[in-house]
């Protein structure tokens, strides 16, 4: 009935060796040995140490991360916008009548400049054509096709390989230390769910994002969630703390972002009574990634740069703090 | 460095005894030995048996439950409405000018008939006064005060002791079998979060409910979530599958409700490709609880009664299937 005693001893010894090697293993191997890395590890060790006055119970170890520019890249355009254009092009190939407006025609031709030149109305047409008036299952399938087939114009990688290796390690490290990791992004909640579990290890129920209204209909006897075109929730800026308290119902103790759209999430996270940690990913590496902050259309970071030091928020300098940017590709 | 071997053996023996007694223990002791109980246990045993063709991986063991009339009682009025009236009365006691309209005056006097006679406008005034234009922290405190002080007019219990013991056991049984248990209720998402973790063992991030819009504001330097009065999401009927796919992002395999407001959640749950289970709590016990179904203002159950049999949904007869209704009180 019982395992043999020597087998028991061997199991125990194995467990001890595993524990010891775990304690000495570097949880963030792609991070250079700079202040950034040591500040993160120091915070995690403090809040997980039952003897520390700043100990935080696992149920309250909530960590929230922006996605675009924080967990994966966002240049030359938000990837979800690239998906929208590519998806219109794919549909128009099957059915040329699908490209029924100037904006959709530009998208069908993958003419980003022409599409963007049409302004907000054109953009909304392209987003609606690729995101609305279809079932959630159809949408999920379209995103999966895009991830399988599309390649980033600069790196040739699939878009879900344009993720930051140091952040993958940080997510895993936090989970290993009994944090719950969430995405809180201005991107689409259903869009991210298609890849977030495989790529980040973050399951669907831990994704908070923007969304359009959706409806429940029984179509030809099949209960179906239909995606609509009207905005339901804008998970950006002030919307991020609102989305957090709506979905999670608890204030995070750890938050990461890369733009002023994340400012309020970091502010809210660091205004609780207990210990907390906030970080900005600062895009400083034109060679290995992109360098941008105060100007442009994407990932603008002004207030965050101005106030991080006085607020005690970590600003990660990608060029010096990260030894690797992207993971080894699957090819 | 190692525990003494006999201590080890004793630990192991203890673990084995615990496991064995667990295997034979009745997971649903407050349920009578009827078909209802055996159908539930049979389903759970099947989907958790790795050798079964109907095995479901723990990550997909999502169970969703309505709250009012399913996990706790809902007579003579939805408890959240009773909270609203009692809260207006409490505030008006501190500040008589608070009861500034006929509806609020009726609520301040705890005159439910007069308050309800004023119709939807009056009801919305009472709900707004008790739920809106205050911070989330203030609201949470008001709900906690109500739970501490208010007593049910029929039973004299606090409202969070008006929960169904058999359902508490079902929630625990499902979690013990690696299900994730969620509330998906027409009630207020923040209202339920105040007590759901203590009472049901369901944490804030596993509550889906109705809500009003809220905003994020920095007030006197303090980041604050403010509750507004406009409807944001109505988590009832067709809204339940929509809420599920918004918050959880996965179709449940187990769902429980008690009214036609839950029909679509049960329909959606049982229309997936794999095994699934749906149940209705049928209020048939006028002596120990209340008896109601097809008529009235609360918990109306028509379509559910008409279609459950053909759909293979379990209808729980409270009077015969449940040995106990409410848990022993803490007094």
XYZ file of C-alpha atoms in Angstrom:
662
model
C 0.000 0.000 0.000
C 2.844 2.401 0.750
C 5.666 3.349 -1.573
C 8.956 1.751 -0.549
C 10.795 3.867 2.007
C 13.817 4.459 -0.165
C 11.486 5.580 -2.955
C 9.939 7.987 -0.455
C 13.335 9.346 0.520
C 14.224 9.749 -3.111
C 11.003 11.659 -3.761
C 11.693 13.944 -0.829
C 15.281 14.532 -1.875
C 14.092 15.286 -5.372
C 11.644 17.805 -4.024
C 14.368 19.475 -1.973
C 16.754 19.691 -4.899
C 13.980 21.183 -7.002
C 13.245 23.764 -4.333
C 16.879 24.695 -3.837
C 17.617 25.010 -7.529
C 14.405 27.063 -7.846
C 15.656 29.450 -5.195
C 18.906 30.049 -7.025
C 17.546 30.102 -10.579
C 17.276 33.523 -12.197
C 13.570 34.195 -12.702
C 14.290 36.962 -15.232
C 17.166 35.681 -17.389
C 16.502 38.056 -20.298
C 16.797 41.076 -18.046
C 20.221 42.667 -17.657
C 21.520 42.998 -14.100
C 20.426 46.584 -13.675
C 18.443 48.463 -11.073
C 15.183 47.666 -12.883
C 15.566 43.924 -12.418
C 16.594 44.179 -8.787
C 13.718 46.519 -7.941
C 11.191 44.082 -9.385
C 12.669 41.079 -7.603
C 12.987 42.975 -4.353
C 9.295 43.945 -4.456
C 8.148 40.414 -5.251
C 10.325 38.910 -2.513
C 8.983 41.400 0.020
C 5.263 40.922 -0.640
C 5.618 37.125 -0.727
C 7.614 36.896 2.512
C 5.220 35.947 5.330
C 7.647 37.504 7.821
C 7.556 40.883 6.088
C 5.279 43.670 7.317
C 4.524 44.216 3.613
C 3.409 40.625 3.067
C 0.399 40.354 0.731
C -1.864 37.316 0.764
C -1.950 35.441 -2.593
C -5.619 36.316 -3.199
C -4.625 39.995 -3.280
C -1.579 39.570 -5.533
C -3.277 41.052 -8.592
C -0.992 42.199 -11.415
C -2.362 44.062 -14.447
C -0.569 44.776 -17.702
C -1.338 46.807 -20.752
C -0.846 44.818 -23.963
C 0.106 47.047 -26.949
C 3.640 48.320 -26.417
C 3.889 46.610 -23.024
C 3.574 42.882 -23.731
C 3.862 42.988 -27.505
C 5.012 45.609 -30.014
C 2.731 48.272 -31.473
C 4.718 49.624 -34.441
C 4.287 50.661 -37.184
C 0.559 50.466 -36.247
C -1.493 48.806 -33.525
C -1.556 45.164 -34.575
C -5.315 44.987 -34.213
C -5.595 47.662 -36.891
C -3.298 45.632 -39.131
C -5.559 42.638 -38.489
C -8.556 44.764 -39.513
C -6.977 45.747 -42.832
C -5.683 42.250 -43.576
C -9.028 40.742 -42.694
C -10.876 43.093 -45.037
C -8.362 42.173 -47.758
C -8.928 38.458 -47.155
C -12.717 38.792 -47.244
C -12.624 41.001 -50.329
C -10.501 38.403 -52.113
C -13.260 35.855 -51.579
C -16.027 38.334 -52.363
C -14.994 41.494 -54.269
C -18.349 43.156 -53.497
C -17.292 43.180 -49.832
C -15.090 46.244 -50.494
C -18.066 48.519 -50.984
C -16.642 51.869 -49.781
C -13.477 53.858 -50.406
C -12.081 52.871 -47.027
C -12.803 49.179 -47.570
C -11.324 49.387 -51.071
C -8.153 50.899 -49.646
C -8.027 48.167 -47.002
C -8.639 45.476 -49.608
C -5.618 46.822 -51.506
C -3.640 46.901 -48.238
C -3.106 50.613 -48.947
C -2.665 51.769 -45.358
C -1.892 55.360 -46.310
C -5.049 55.712 -48.374
C -7.098 54.012 -45.657
C -5.762 56.261 -42.897
C -6.129 59.358 -45.083
C -9.894 58.811 -44.997
C -9.886 59.682 -41.313
C -11.990 58.411 -38.452
C -15.036 57.481 -40.550
C -12.947 55.317 -42.847
C -11.213 53.697 -39.887
C -14.527 52.888 -38.243
C -15.746 51.310 -41.492
C -12.703 49.059 -41.623
C -13.021 48.161 -37.942
C -16.743 47.419 -38.296
C -16.202 45.275 -41.397
C -13.626 43.141 -39.576
C -15.104 43.112 -36.061
C -18.896 43.471 -36.210
C -22.055 41.892 -37.560
C -20.639 38.408 -37.261
C -20.738 35.751 -34.595
C -18.062 35.661 -31.936
C -17.020 32.252 -33.302
C -16.570 33.700 -36.801
C -14.527 36.574 -35.413
C -12.310 34.253 -33.380
C -11.676 32.175 -36.491
C -10.713 35.266 -38.504
C -8.202 36.343 -35.853
C -6.732 32.843 -35.766
C -6.337 32.820 -39.572
C -4.582 36.189 -39.413
C -2.196 35.024 -36.680
C -1.391 31.934 -38.727
C -0.782 33.728 -41.989
C 0.191 37.381 -41.484
C 3.781 38.443 -40.959
C 5.182 41.655 -39.504
C 6.597 43.920 -42.242
C 9.844 44.674 -40.403
C 10.727 41.375 -38.732
C 8.882 38.785 -40.802
C 7.617 37.274 -37.568
C 4.033 36.275 -36.958
C 2.417 38.939 -34.808
C 2.160 36.687 -31.764
C 5.941 36.299 -31.931
C 6.320 40.075 -31.594
C 6.007 39.721 -27.822
C 8.657 40.803 -25.346
C 10.647 37.923 -23.898
C 11.478 39.857 -20.680
C 7.768 40.470 -20.090
C 6.923 36.795 -20.708
C 9.452 36.014 -17.979
C 7.985 38.644 -15.675
C 4.464 37.230 -16.129
C 5.679 33.727 -15.375
C 7.736 34.882 -12.409
C 4.721 36.663 -10.911
C 2.507 33.608 -11.404
C 5.158 31.367 -9.886
C 4.940 33.664 -6.869
C 1.155 33.233 -6.715
C 0.206 36.467 -8.425
C -2.811 36.455 -10.742
C -1.790 38.120 -13.984
C -4.320 40.120 -15.997
C -4.239 42.065 -19.229
C -5.954 45.462 -19.034
C -5.691 46.912 -22.514
C -7.304 49.417 -24.808
C -7.317 46.610 -27.375
C -10.319 44.402 -28.014
C -11.174 41.951 -25.258
C -12.193 39.172 -27.654
C -9.284 39.861 -30.033
C -6.743 39.314 -27.255
C -8.452 36.186 -25.948
C -7.659 34.366 -29.188
C -3.925 34.259 -28.398
C -3.383 35.434 -24.807
C -3.608 32.028 -23.169
C -1.147 30.379 -25.565
C 1.236 33.302 -25.789
C 1.118 34.858 -22.305
C -0.421 32.087 -20.203
C -3.305 34.425 -19.395
C -6.732 32.738 -19.644
C -9.849 34.409 -21.130
C -11.357 35.378 -17.778
C -8.231 37.405 -16.955
C -8.473 39.672 -19.988
C -9.962 43.156 -19.637
C -10.266 45.212 -22.797
C -12.360 47.462 -24.973
C -15.457 46.035 -26.560
C -18.447 46.679 -28.714
C -21.950 45.681 -27.691
C -22.895 42.107 -28.354
C -26.166 40.223 -28.362
C -27.430 36.714 -27.774
C -29.582 35.223 -30.505
C -30.779 31.747 -31.370
C -30.034 31.502 -35.094
C -31.435 28.443 -36.893
C -31.661 26.781 -33.512
C -28.070 27.615 -32.546
C -27.489 29.875 -29.512
C -25.051 32.468 -30.826
C -23.189 35.517 -29.515
C -23.303 38.197 -32.209
C -20.789 41.048 -32.225
C -22.212 44.515 -32.870
C -20.531 47.728 -33.992
C -21.443 50.124 -31.169
C -18.853 50.874 -28.524
C -19.671 49.181 -25.216
C -16.575 50.022 -23.183
C -13.401 51.983 -23.886
C -10.714 50.452 -21.707
C -8.230 53.290 -21.922
C -7.021 56.069 -19.591
C -9.709 56.591 -16.889
C -11.414 53.511 -18.323
C -8.635 51.224 -17.091
C -9.314 51.567 -13.344
C -13.036 51.393 -14.135
C -12.508 48.198 -16.150
C -10.379 46.739 -13.359
C -12.994 47.370 -10.687
C -15.706 46.061 -12.997
C -13.984 42.813 -13.993
C -11.666 42.057 -11.118
C -13.270 44.002 -8.286
C -9.936 44.439 -6.520
C -7.210 47.037 -6.742
C -4.020 45.559 -8.261
C -0.733 45.735 -6.383
C 1.385 45.549 -9.539
C 0.768 47.277 -12.852
C 2.722 47.779 -16.063
C 2.154 49.993 -19.069
C 3.997 51.990 -21.688
C 1.937 55.077 -22.474
C -0.114 57.861 -20.957
C -3.141 55.672 -21.644
C -1.879 53.551 -18.764
C -1.268 56.440 -16.372
C -4.539 56.096 -14.452
C -4.071 52.335 -14.046
C -0.647 52.894 -12.521
C -1.957 55.773 -10.394
C -4.866 53.676 -9.100
C -2.615 50.684 -8.441
C -0.149 52.720 -6.401
C -2.757 54.558 -4.338
C -3.836 51.577 -2.241
C -2.930 51.262 1.418
C -0.464 48.401 1.109
C 2.704 47.913 -0.933
C 2.466 48.363 -4.682
C 4.639 48.515 -7.783
C 4.218 50.317 -11.090
C 6.402 50.192 -14.166
C 6.576 51.787 -17.563
C 8.218 50.104 -20.530
C 10.110 52.945 -22.231
C 10.775 52.306 -25.916
C 14.383 53.401 -26.246
C 15.799 50.813 -28.591
C 15.644 51.921 -32.228
C 18.010 49.166 -33.215
C 16.349 46.099 -31.748
C 12.800 47.459 -31.539
C 11.633 51.102 -31.907
C 12.415 54.326 -30.090
C 9.461 56.612 -29.369
C 7.777 58.356 -26.473
C 6.561 61.963 -26.391
C 5.390 62.354 -29.979
C 3.459 60.451 -32.594
C 0.187 58.600 -32.919
C 0.989 55.488 -30.917
C 2.116 54.903 -27.370
C 2.579 58.568 -26.464
C 4.308 58.886 -23.098
C 4.559 62.379 -21.629
C 2.981 62.600 -18.209
C 4.335 59.172 -17.369
C 7.904 60.286 -18.108
C 7.404 63.544 -16.236
C 5.977 62.037 -13.067
C 7.378 58.520 -12.739
C 10.382 59.504 -10.657
C 8.453 61.478 -8.032
C 5.809 58.756 -7.893
C 8.408 56.026 -7.444
C 7.420 54.207 -10.626
C 10.040 52.188 -12.448
C 10.832 53.295 -16.005
C 12.336 50.393 -17.919
C 14.922 51.452 -20.469
C 14.525 48.747 -23.101
C 17.972 49.386 -24.584
C 19.862 48.902 -21.324
C 17.538 46.877 -19.079
C 16.596 44.132 -21.522
C 19.194 41.668 -22.785
C 16.746 40.182 -25.275
C 13.702 41.766 -26.862
C 11.827 39.044 -28.729
C 11.738 35.305 -27.986
C 13.469 32.792 -30.203
C 11.083 32.093 -33.070
C 9.411 28.744 -33.467
C 11.087 28.249 -36.871
C 17.230 17.871 7.977
C 14.500 15.257 7.365
C 11.508 14.547 9.543
C 11.858 11.308 11.460
C 10.718 8.362 9.402
C 7.929 7.346 11.756
C 6.673 10.936 11.665
C 6.729 10.682 7.880
C 4.766 7.439 7.952
C 2.261 8.980 10.275
C 1.844 11.976 7.962
C 1.315 9.664 5.011
C -1.160 7.500 6.874
C -3.037 10.599 7.914
C -3.167 11.757 4.316
C -4.472 8.386 3.182
C -7.187 8.297 5.830
C -8.212 11.797 4.833
C -8.404 10.801 1.186
C -10.331 7.621 1.838
C -12.840 9.267 4.137
C -13.162 12.043 1.526
C -14.032 9.484 -1.134
C -16.835 8.036 0.960
C -18.088 11.288 2.485
C -21.380 12.599 1.126
C -20.574 15.833 -0.750
C -24.225 16.945 -0.581
C -25.426 16.009 2.924
C -28.372 18.449 2.929
C -29.793 16.899 -0.235
C -32.268 14.061 0.141
C -31.402 10.830 -1.664
C -33.534 11.558 -4.698
C -32.949 11.534 -8.414
C -31.805 15.196 -8.323
C -28.841 14.446 -6.095
C -27.775 11.368 -8.028
C -27.995 13.177 -11.381
C -25.728 15.950 -10.136
C -23.174 13.575 -8.659
C -23.240 11.364 -11.732
C -22.502 14.325 -14.006
C -19.653 15.583 -11.834
C -18.121 12.123 -11.571
C -18.295 11.672 -15.341
C -16.681 14.955 -16.382
C -13.913 14.583 -13.767
C -13.058 11.001 -14.707
C -10.000 11.045 -16.989
C -11.059 7.664 -18.363
C -14.470 8.964 -19.434
C -15.116 10.057 -23.042
C -16.954 12.996 -21.436
C -13.948 14.080 -19.369
C -13.566 17.873 -19.167
C -10.253 19.498 -18.335
C -10.332 21.583 -15.123
C -9.782 24.852 -17.027
C -13.086 24.273 -18.819
C -15.073 23.310 -15.725
C -16.955 26.600 -15.546
C -20.125 26.643 -13.426
C -22.428 29.670 -13.352
C -25.262 30.350 -10.936
C -27.953 32.926 -10.681
C -28.122 34.496 -7.200
C -31.644 35.714 -6.305
C -33.869 32.675 -5.766
C -31.047 30.286 -6.698
C -28.349 30.823 -4.068
C -30.334 32.957 -1.632
C -34.027 33.763 -1.186
C -35.828 36.545 -3.009
C -39.096 36.915 -1.088
C -41.007 39.042 -0.217
C -38.866 41.335 -2.440
C -35.438 41.142 -4.066
C -33.069 41.719 -1.157
C -31.188 44.409 -3.044
C -34.431 46.407 -3.185
C -34.857 45.948 0.552
C -31.282 47.189 0.959
C -32.160 50.245 -1.134
C -35.151 51.148 1.060
C -33.312 50.462 4.310
C -30.323 52.451 3.128
C -32.473 55.461 2.264
C -34.089 55.158 5.695
C -30.669 55.086 7.390
C -29.399 58.084 5.451
C -32.613 60.032 6.052
C -32.307 59.392 9.773
C -28.904 61.110 9.743
C -30.071 63.848 7.390
C -33.858 64.353 7.065
C -33.378 66.550 3.986
C -32.129 63.439 2.179
C -35.745 62.256 1.693
C -36.513 64.968 -0.811
C -39.138 63.260 -2.993
C -42.304 61.264 -2.362
C -40.530 58.025 -3.197
C -37.620 58.763 -0.876
C -40.032 59.827 1.879
C -41.870 56.524 1.513
C -38.558 54.654 1.635
C -37.424 56.665 4.664
C -40.610 55.565 6.411
C -39.977 51.964 5.254
C -43.417 52.132 3.633
C -42.802 49.589 0.866
C -46.371 49.728 -0.431
C -46.296 53.494 -0.846
C -42.839 53.320 -2.422
C -43.849 50.637 -4.925
C -47.145 52.410 -5.679
C -45.115 55.265 -7.161
C -44.075 52.987 -10.010
C -40.848 52.786 -11.967
C -39.851 56.434 -11.508
C -40.112 56.154 -7.751
C -38.202 52.904 -7.749
C -35.408 54.419 -9.817
C -35.193 57.349 -7.372
C -34.767 54.962 -4.466
C -32.214 52.879 -6.334
C -30.239 55.959 -7.387
C -30.242 57.391 -3.866
C -28.818 54.162 -2.454
C -26.524 53.120 -5.319
C -25.298 56.169 -7.230
C -23.403 59.411 -6.871
C -21.127 57.989 -4.217
C -17.763 56.296 -4.262
C -17.557 52.530 -4.600
C -15.982 52.447 -1.126
C -18.930 54.348 0.352
C -21.371 52.002 -1.354
C -19.538 48.907 -0.124
C -19.649 50.282 3.414
C -23.392 50.917 3.185
C -24.043 47.346 2.028
C -21.890 46.006 4.860
C -23.819 48.083 7.416
C -27.089 46.753 6.036
C -25.904 43.136 6.194
C -24.804 43.670 9.797
C -27.990 45.326 10.979
C -30.988 44.394 8.833
C -33.064 41.301 9.526
C -35.459 39.428 7.265
C -39.115 40.138 8.221
C -40.187 36.485 8.128
C -37.196 34.630 9.560
C -35.395 37.263 11.618
C -32.155 36.153 9.943
C -29.603 38.507 8.512
C -29.981 38.533 4.732
C -26.705 36.729 4.144
C -28.058 33.882 6.261
C -31.001 33.516 3.866
C -28.819 31.385 1.609
C -29.600 27.809 0.639
C -27.510 25.249 2.475
C -27.847 22.663 -0.347
C -26.492 25.209 -2.841
C -23.574 26.102 -0.541
C -22.735 22.399 -0.552
C -23.098 22.189 -4.331
C -20.735 25.160 -4.821
C -18.166 23.604 -2.518
C -18.531 20.180 -4.121
C -17.960 21.653 -7.583
C -14.881 23.587 -6.399
C -13.536 20.469 -4.687
C -13.827 18.830 -8.116
C -11.840 21.672 -9.727
C -14.758 23.617 -11.132
C -14.581 27.412 -11.113
C -17.822 28.716 -9.646
C -19.274 32.017 -10.843
C -22.340 34.063 -10.014
C -24.173 35.393 -13.078
C -27.029 37.429 -11.706
C -29.404 40.233 -12.607
C -28.406 41.737 -9.253
C -25.743 44.395 -8.878
C -22.189 43.233 -9.462
C -20.724 45.410 -6.709
C -23.588 44.682 -4.296
C -22.915 40.935 -4.488
C -19.165 41.320 -4.145
C -19.590 42.667 -0.611
C -20.701 39.257 0.716
C -20.154 36.637 -2.004
C -16.641 35.648 -0.989
C -17.507 35.171 2.698
C -20.884 33.565 2.112
C -20.408 31.539 -1.065
C -16.633 31.315 -1.354
C -16.852 33.150 -4.694
C -14.244 35.909 -5.089
C -14.945 39.332 -6.687
C -13.481 38.413 -10.081
C -15.981 35.544 -10.384
C -19.071 37.737 -10.033
C -20.982 38.809 -13.142
C -23.950 41.102 -12.623
C -25.832 44.180 -13.653
C -24.195 47.530 -13.231
C -24.464 51.239 -13.695
C -21.751 53.274 -15.344
C -18.889 54.309 -13.131
C -16.058 56.781 -13.486
C -12.524 57.255 -12.247
C -11.755 60.588 -10.631
C -8.955 61.931 -8.484
C -10.831 63.678 -5.654
C -8.715 65.759 -3.270
C -5.727 63.770 -4.422
C -7.430 60.407 -3.868
C -8.002 58.141 -6.908
C -11.645 57.158 -6.574
C -14.168 55.010 -8.432
C -17.487 56.891 -8.469
C -20.757 55.055 -9.075
C -23.160 56.677 -11.521
C -26.884 56.202 -12.049
C -27.068 55.241 -15.738
C -27.471 51.595 -16.640
C -24.265 50.092 -18.015
C -25.236 46.435 -18.357
C -28.418 44.487 -17.660
C -27.321 40.971 -16.775
C -30.670 39.285 -17.250
C -32.244 36.980 -19.867
C -30.286 37.398 -23.142
C -27.833 39.504 -21.122
C -26.623 36.486 -19.163
C -24.853 34.677 -22.024
C -23.541 38.059 -23.171
C -22.222 38.782 -19.669
C -20.671 35.330 -19.482
C -18.815 35.710 -22.773
C -17.738 39.229 -21.790
C -16.404 38.392 -18.319
C -15.434 34.753 -18.542
C -14.936 34.294 -22.267
C -15.845 30.612 -22.098
C -19.107 28.720 -22.294
C -19.996 27.137 -18.928
C -20.634 23.409 -18.663
C -22.846 23.736 -15.570
C -25.490 26.367 -14.886
C -28.204 26.869 -12.294
C -31.096 29.298 -12.075
C -34.648 29.563 -10.830
C -36.566 31.788 -13.243
C -37.163 32.531 -16.894
C -34.511 35.238 -16.521
C -32.038 32.352 -16.396
C -33.422 30.499 -19.408
C -30.900 31.837 -21.920
C -27.966 31.078 -19.603
C -29.121 27.466 -19.280
C -29.811 27.268 -23.022
C -26.362 28.641 -23.873
C -24.658 26.348 -21.357
C -26.304 23.228 -22.737
C -25.675 24.049 -26.390
C -21.932 23.447 -26.336
C -20.356 20.434 -27.995
C -19.305 18.605 -24.845
C -21.200 17.401 -21.787
C -23.223 19.969 -19.843
C -25.681 20.228 -16.998
C -28.466 22.687 -16.265
C -30.721 22.913 -13.243
C -33.626 24.978 -12.068
C -34.400 25.486 -8.383
C -38.200 25.197 -8.230
C -39.702 26.968 -5.214
C -42.233 24.401 -4.006
C -41.902 24.667 -0.245
C -44.405 27.119 1.229
C -43.722 25.790 4.687
C -39.937 26.053 4.933
C -39.408 28.741 2.251
C -41.932 30.010 -0.333
C -43.928 28.374 -3.113
C -44.141 30.308 -6.372
C -43.425 29.875 -10.058
C -45.692 30.903 -12.958
C -47.182 34.081 -11.533
C -46.142 37.155 -9.628
C -43.492 39.827 -9.781
C -40.454 37.827 -8.711
C -38.788 34.698 -10.011
C -41.406 33.917 -12.653
C -40.806 30.472 -14.143
C -42.949 29.504 -17.122
C -40.843 28.572 -20.127
C -38.353 26.870 -17.849
C -41.059 24.597 -16.417
C -42.513 23.933 -19.860
C -39.249 22.999 -21.556
C -36.938 21.563 -18.894
C -37.977 17.969 -19.393
C -37.486 17.901 -23.164
C -34.203 19.765 -22.793
C -32.944 17.346 -20.135
C -32.605 20.055 -17.502
C -32.991 19.085 -13.855
C -35.849 20.747 -11.968
C -35.120 20.654 -8.247
C -38.221 20.299 -6.114
C -37.177 22.136 -2.965
C -39.813 20.419 -0.828
C -38.707 16.892 -1.678
C -35.087 17.214 -2.876
C -33.718 19.341 -0.082
C -33.467 18.039 3.475
C -32.458 21.453 4.793
C -33.171 24.888 3.351
C -31.137 27.407 5.339
C -27.848 26.865 7.160
C -27.658 26.824 10.943
C -27.473 30.452 12.042
C -24.363 31.872 13.594
C -26.276 32.708 16.818
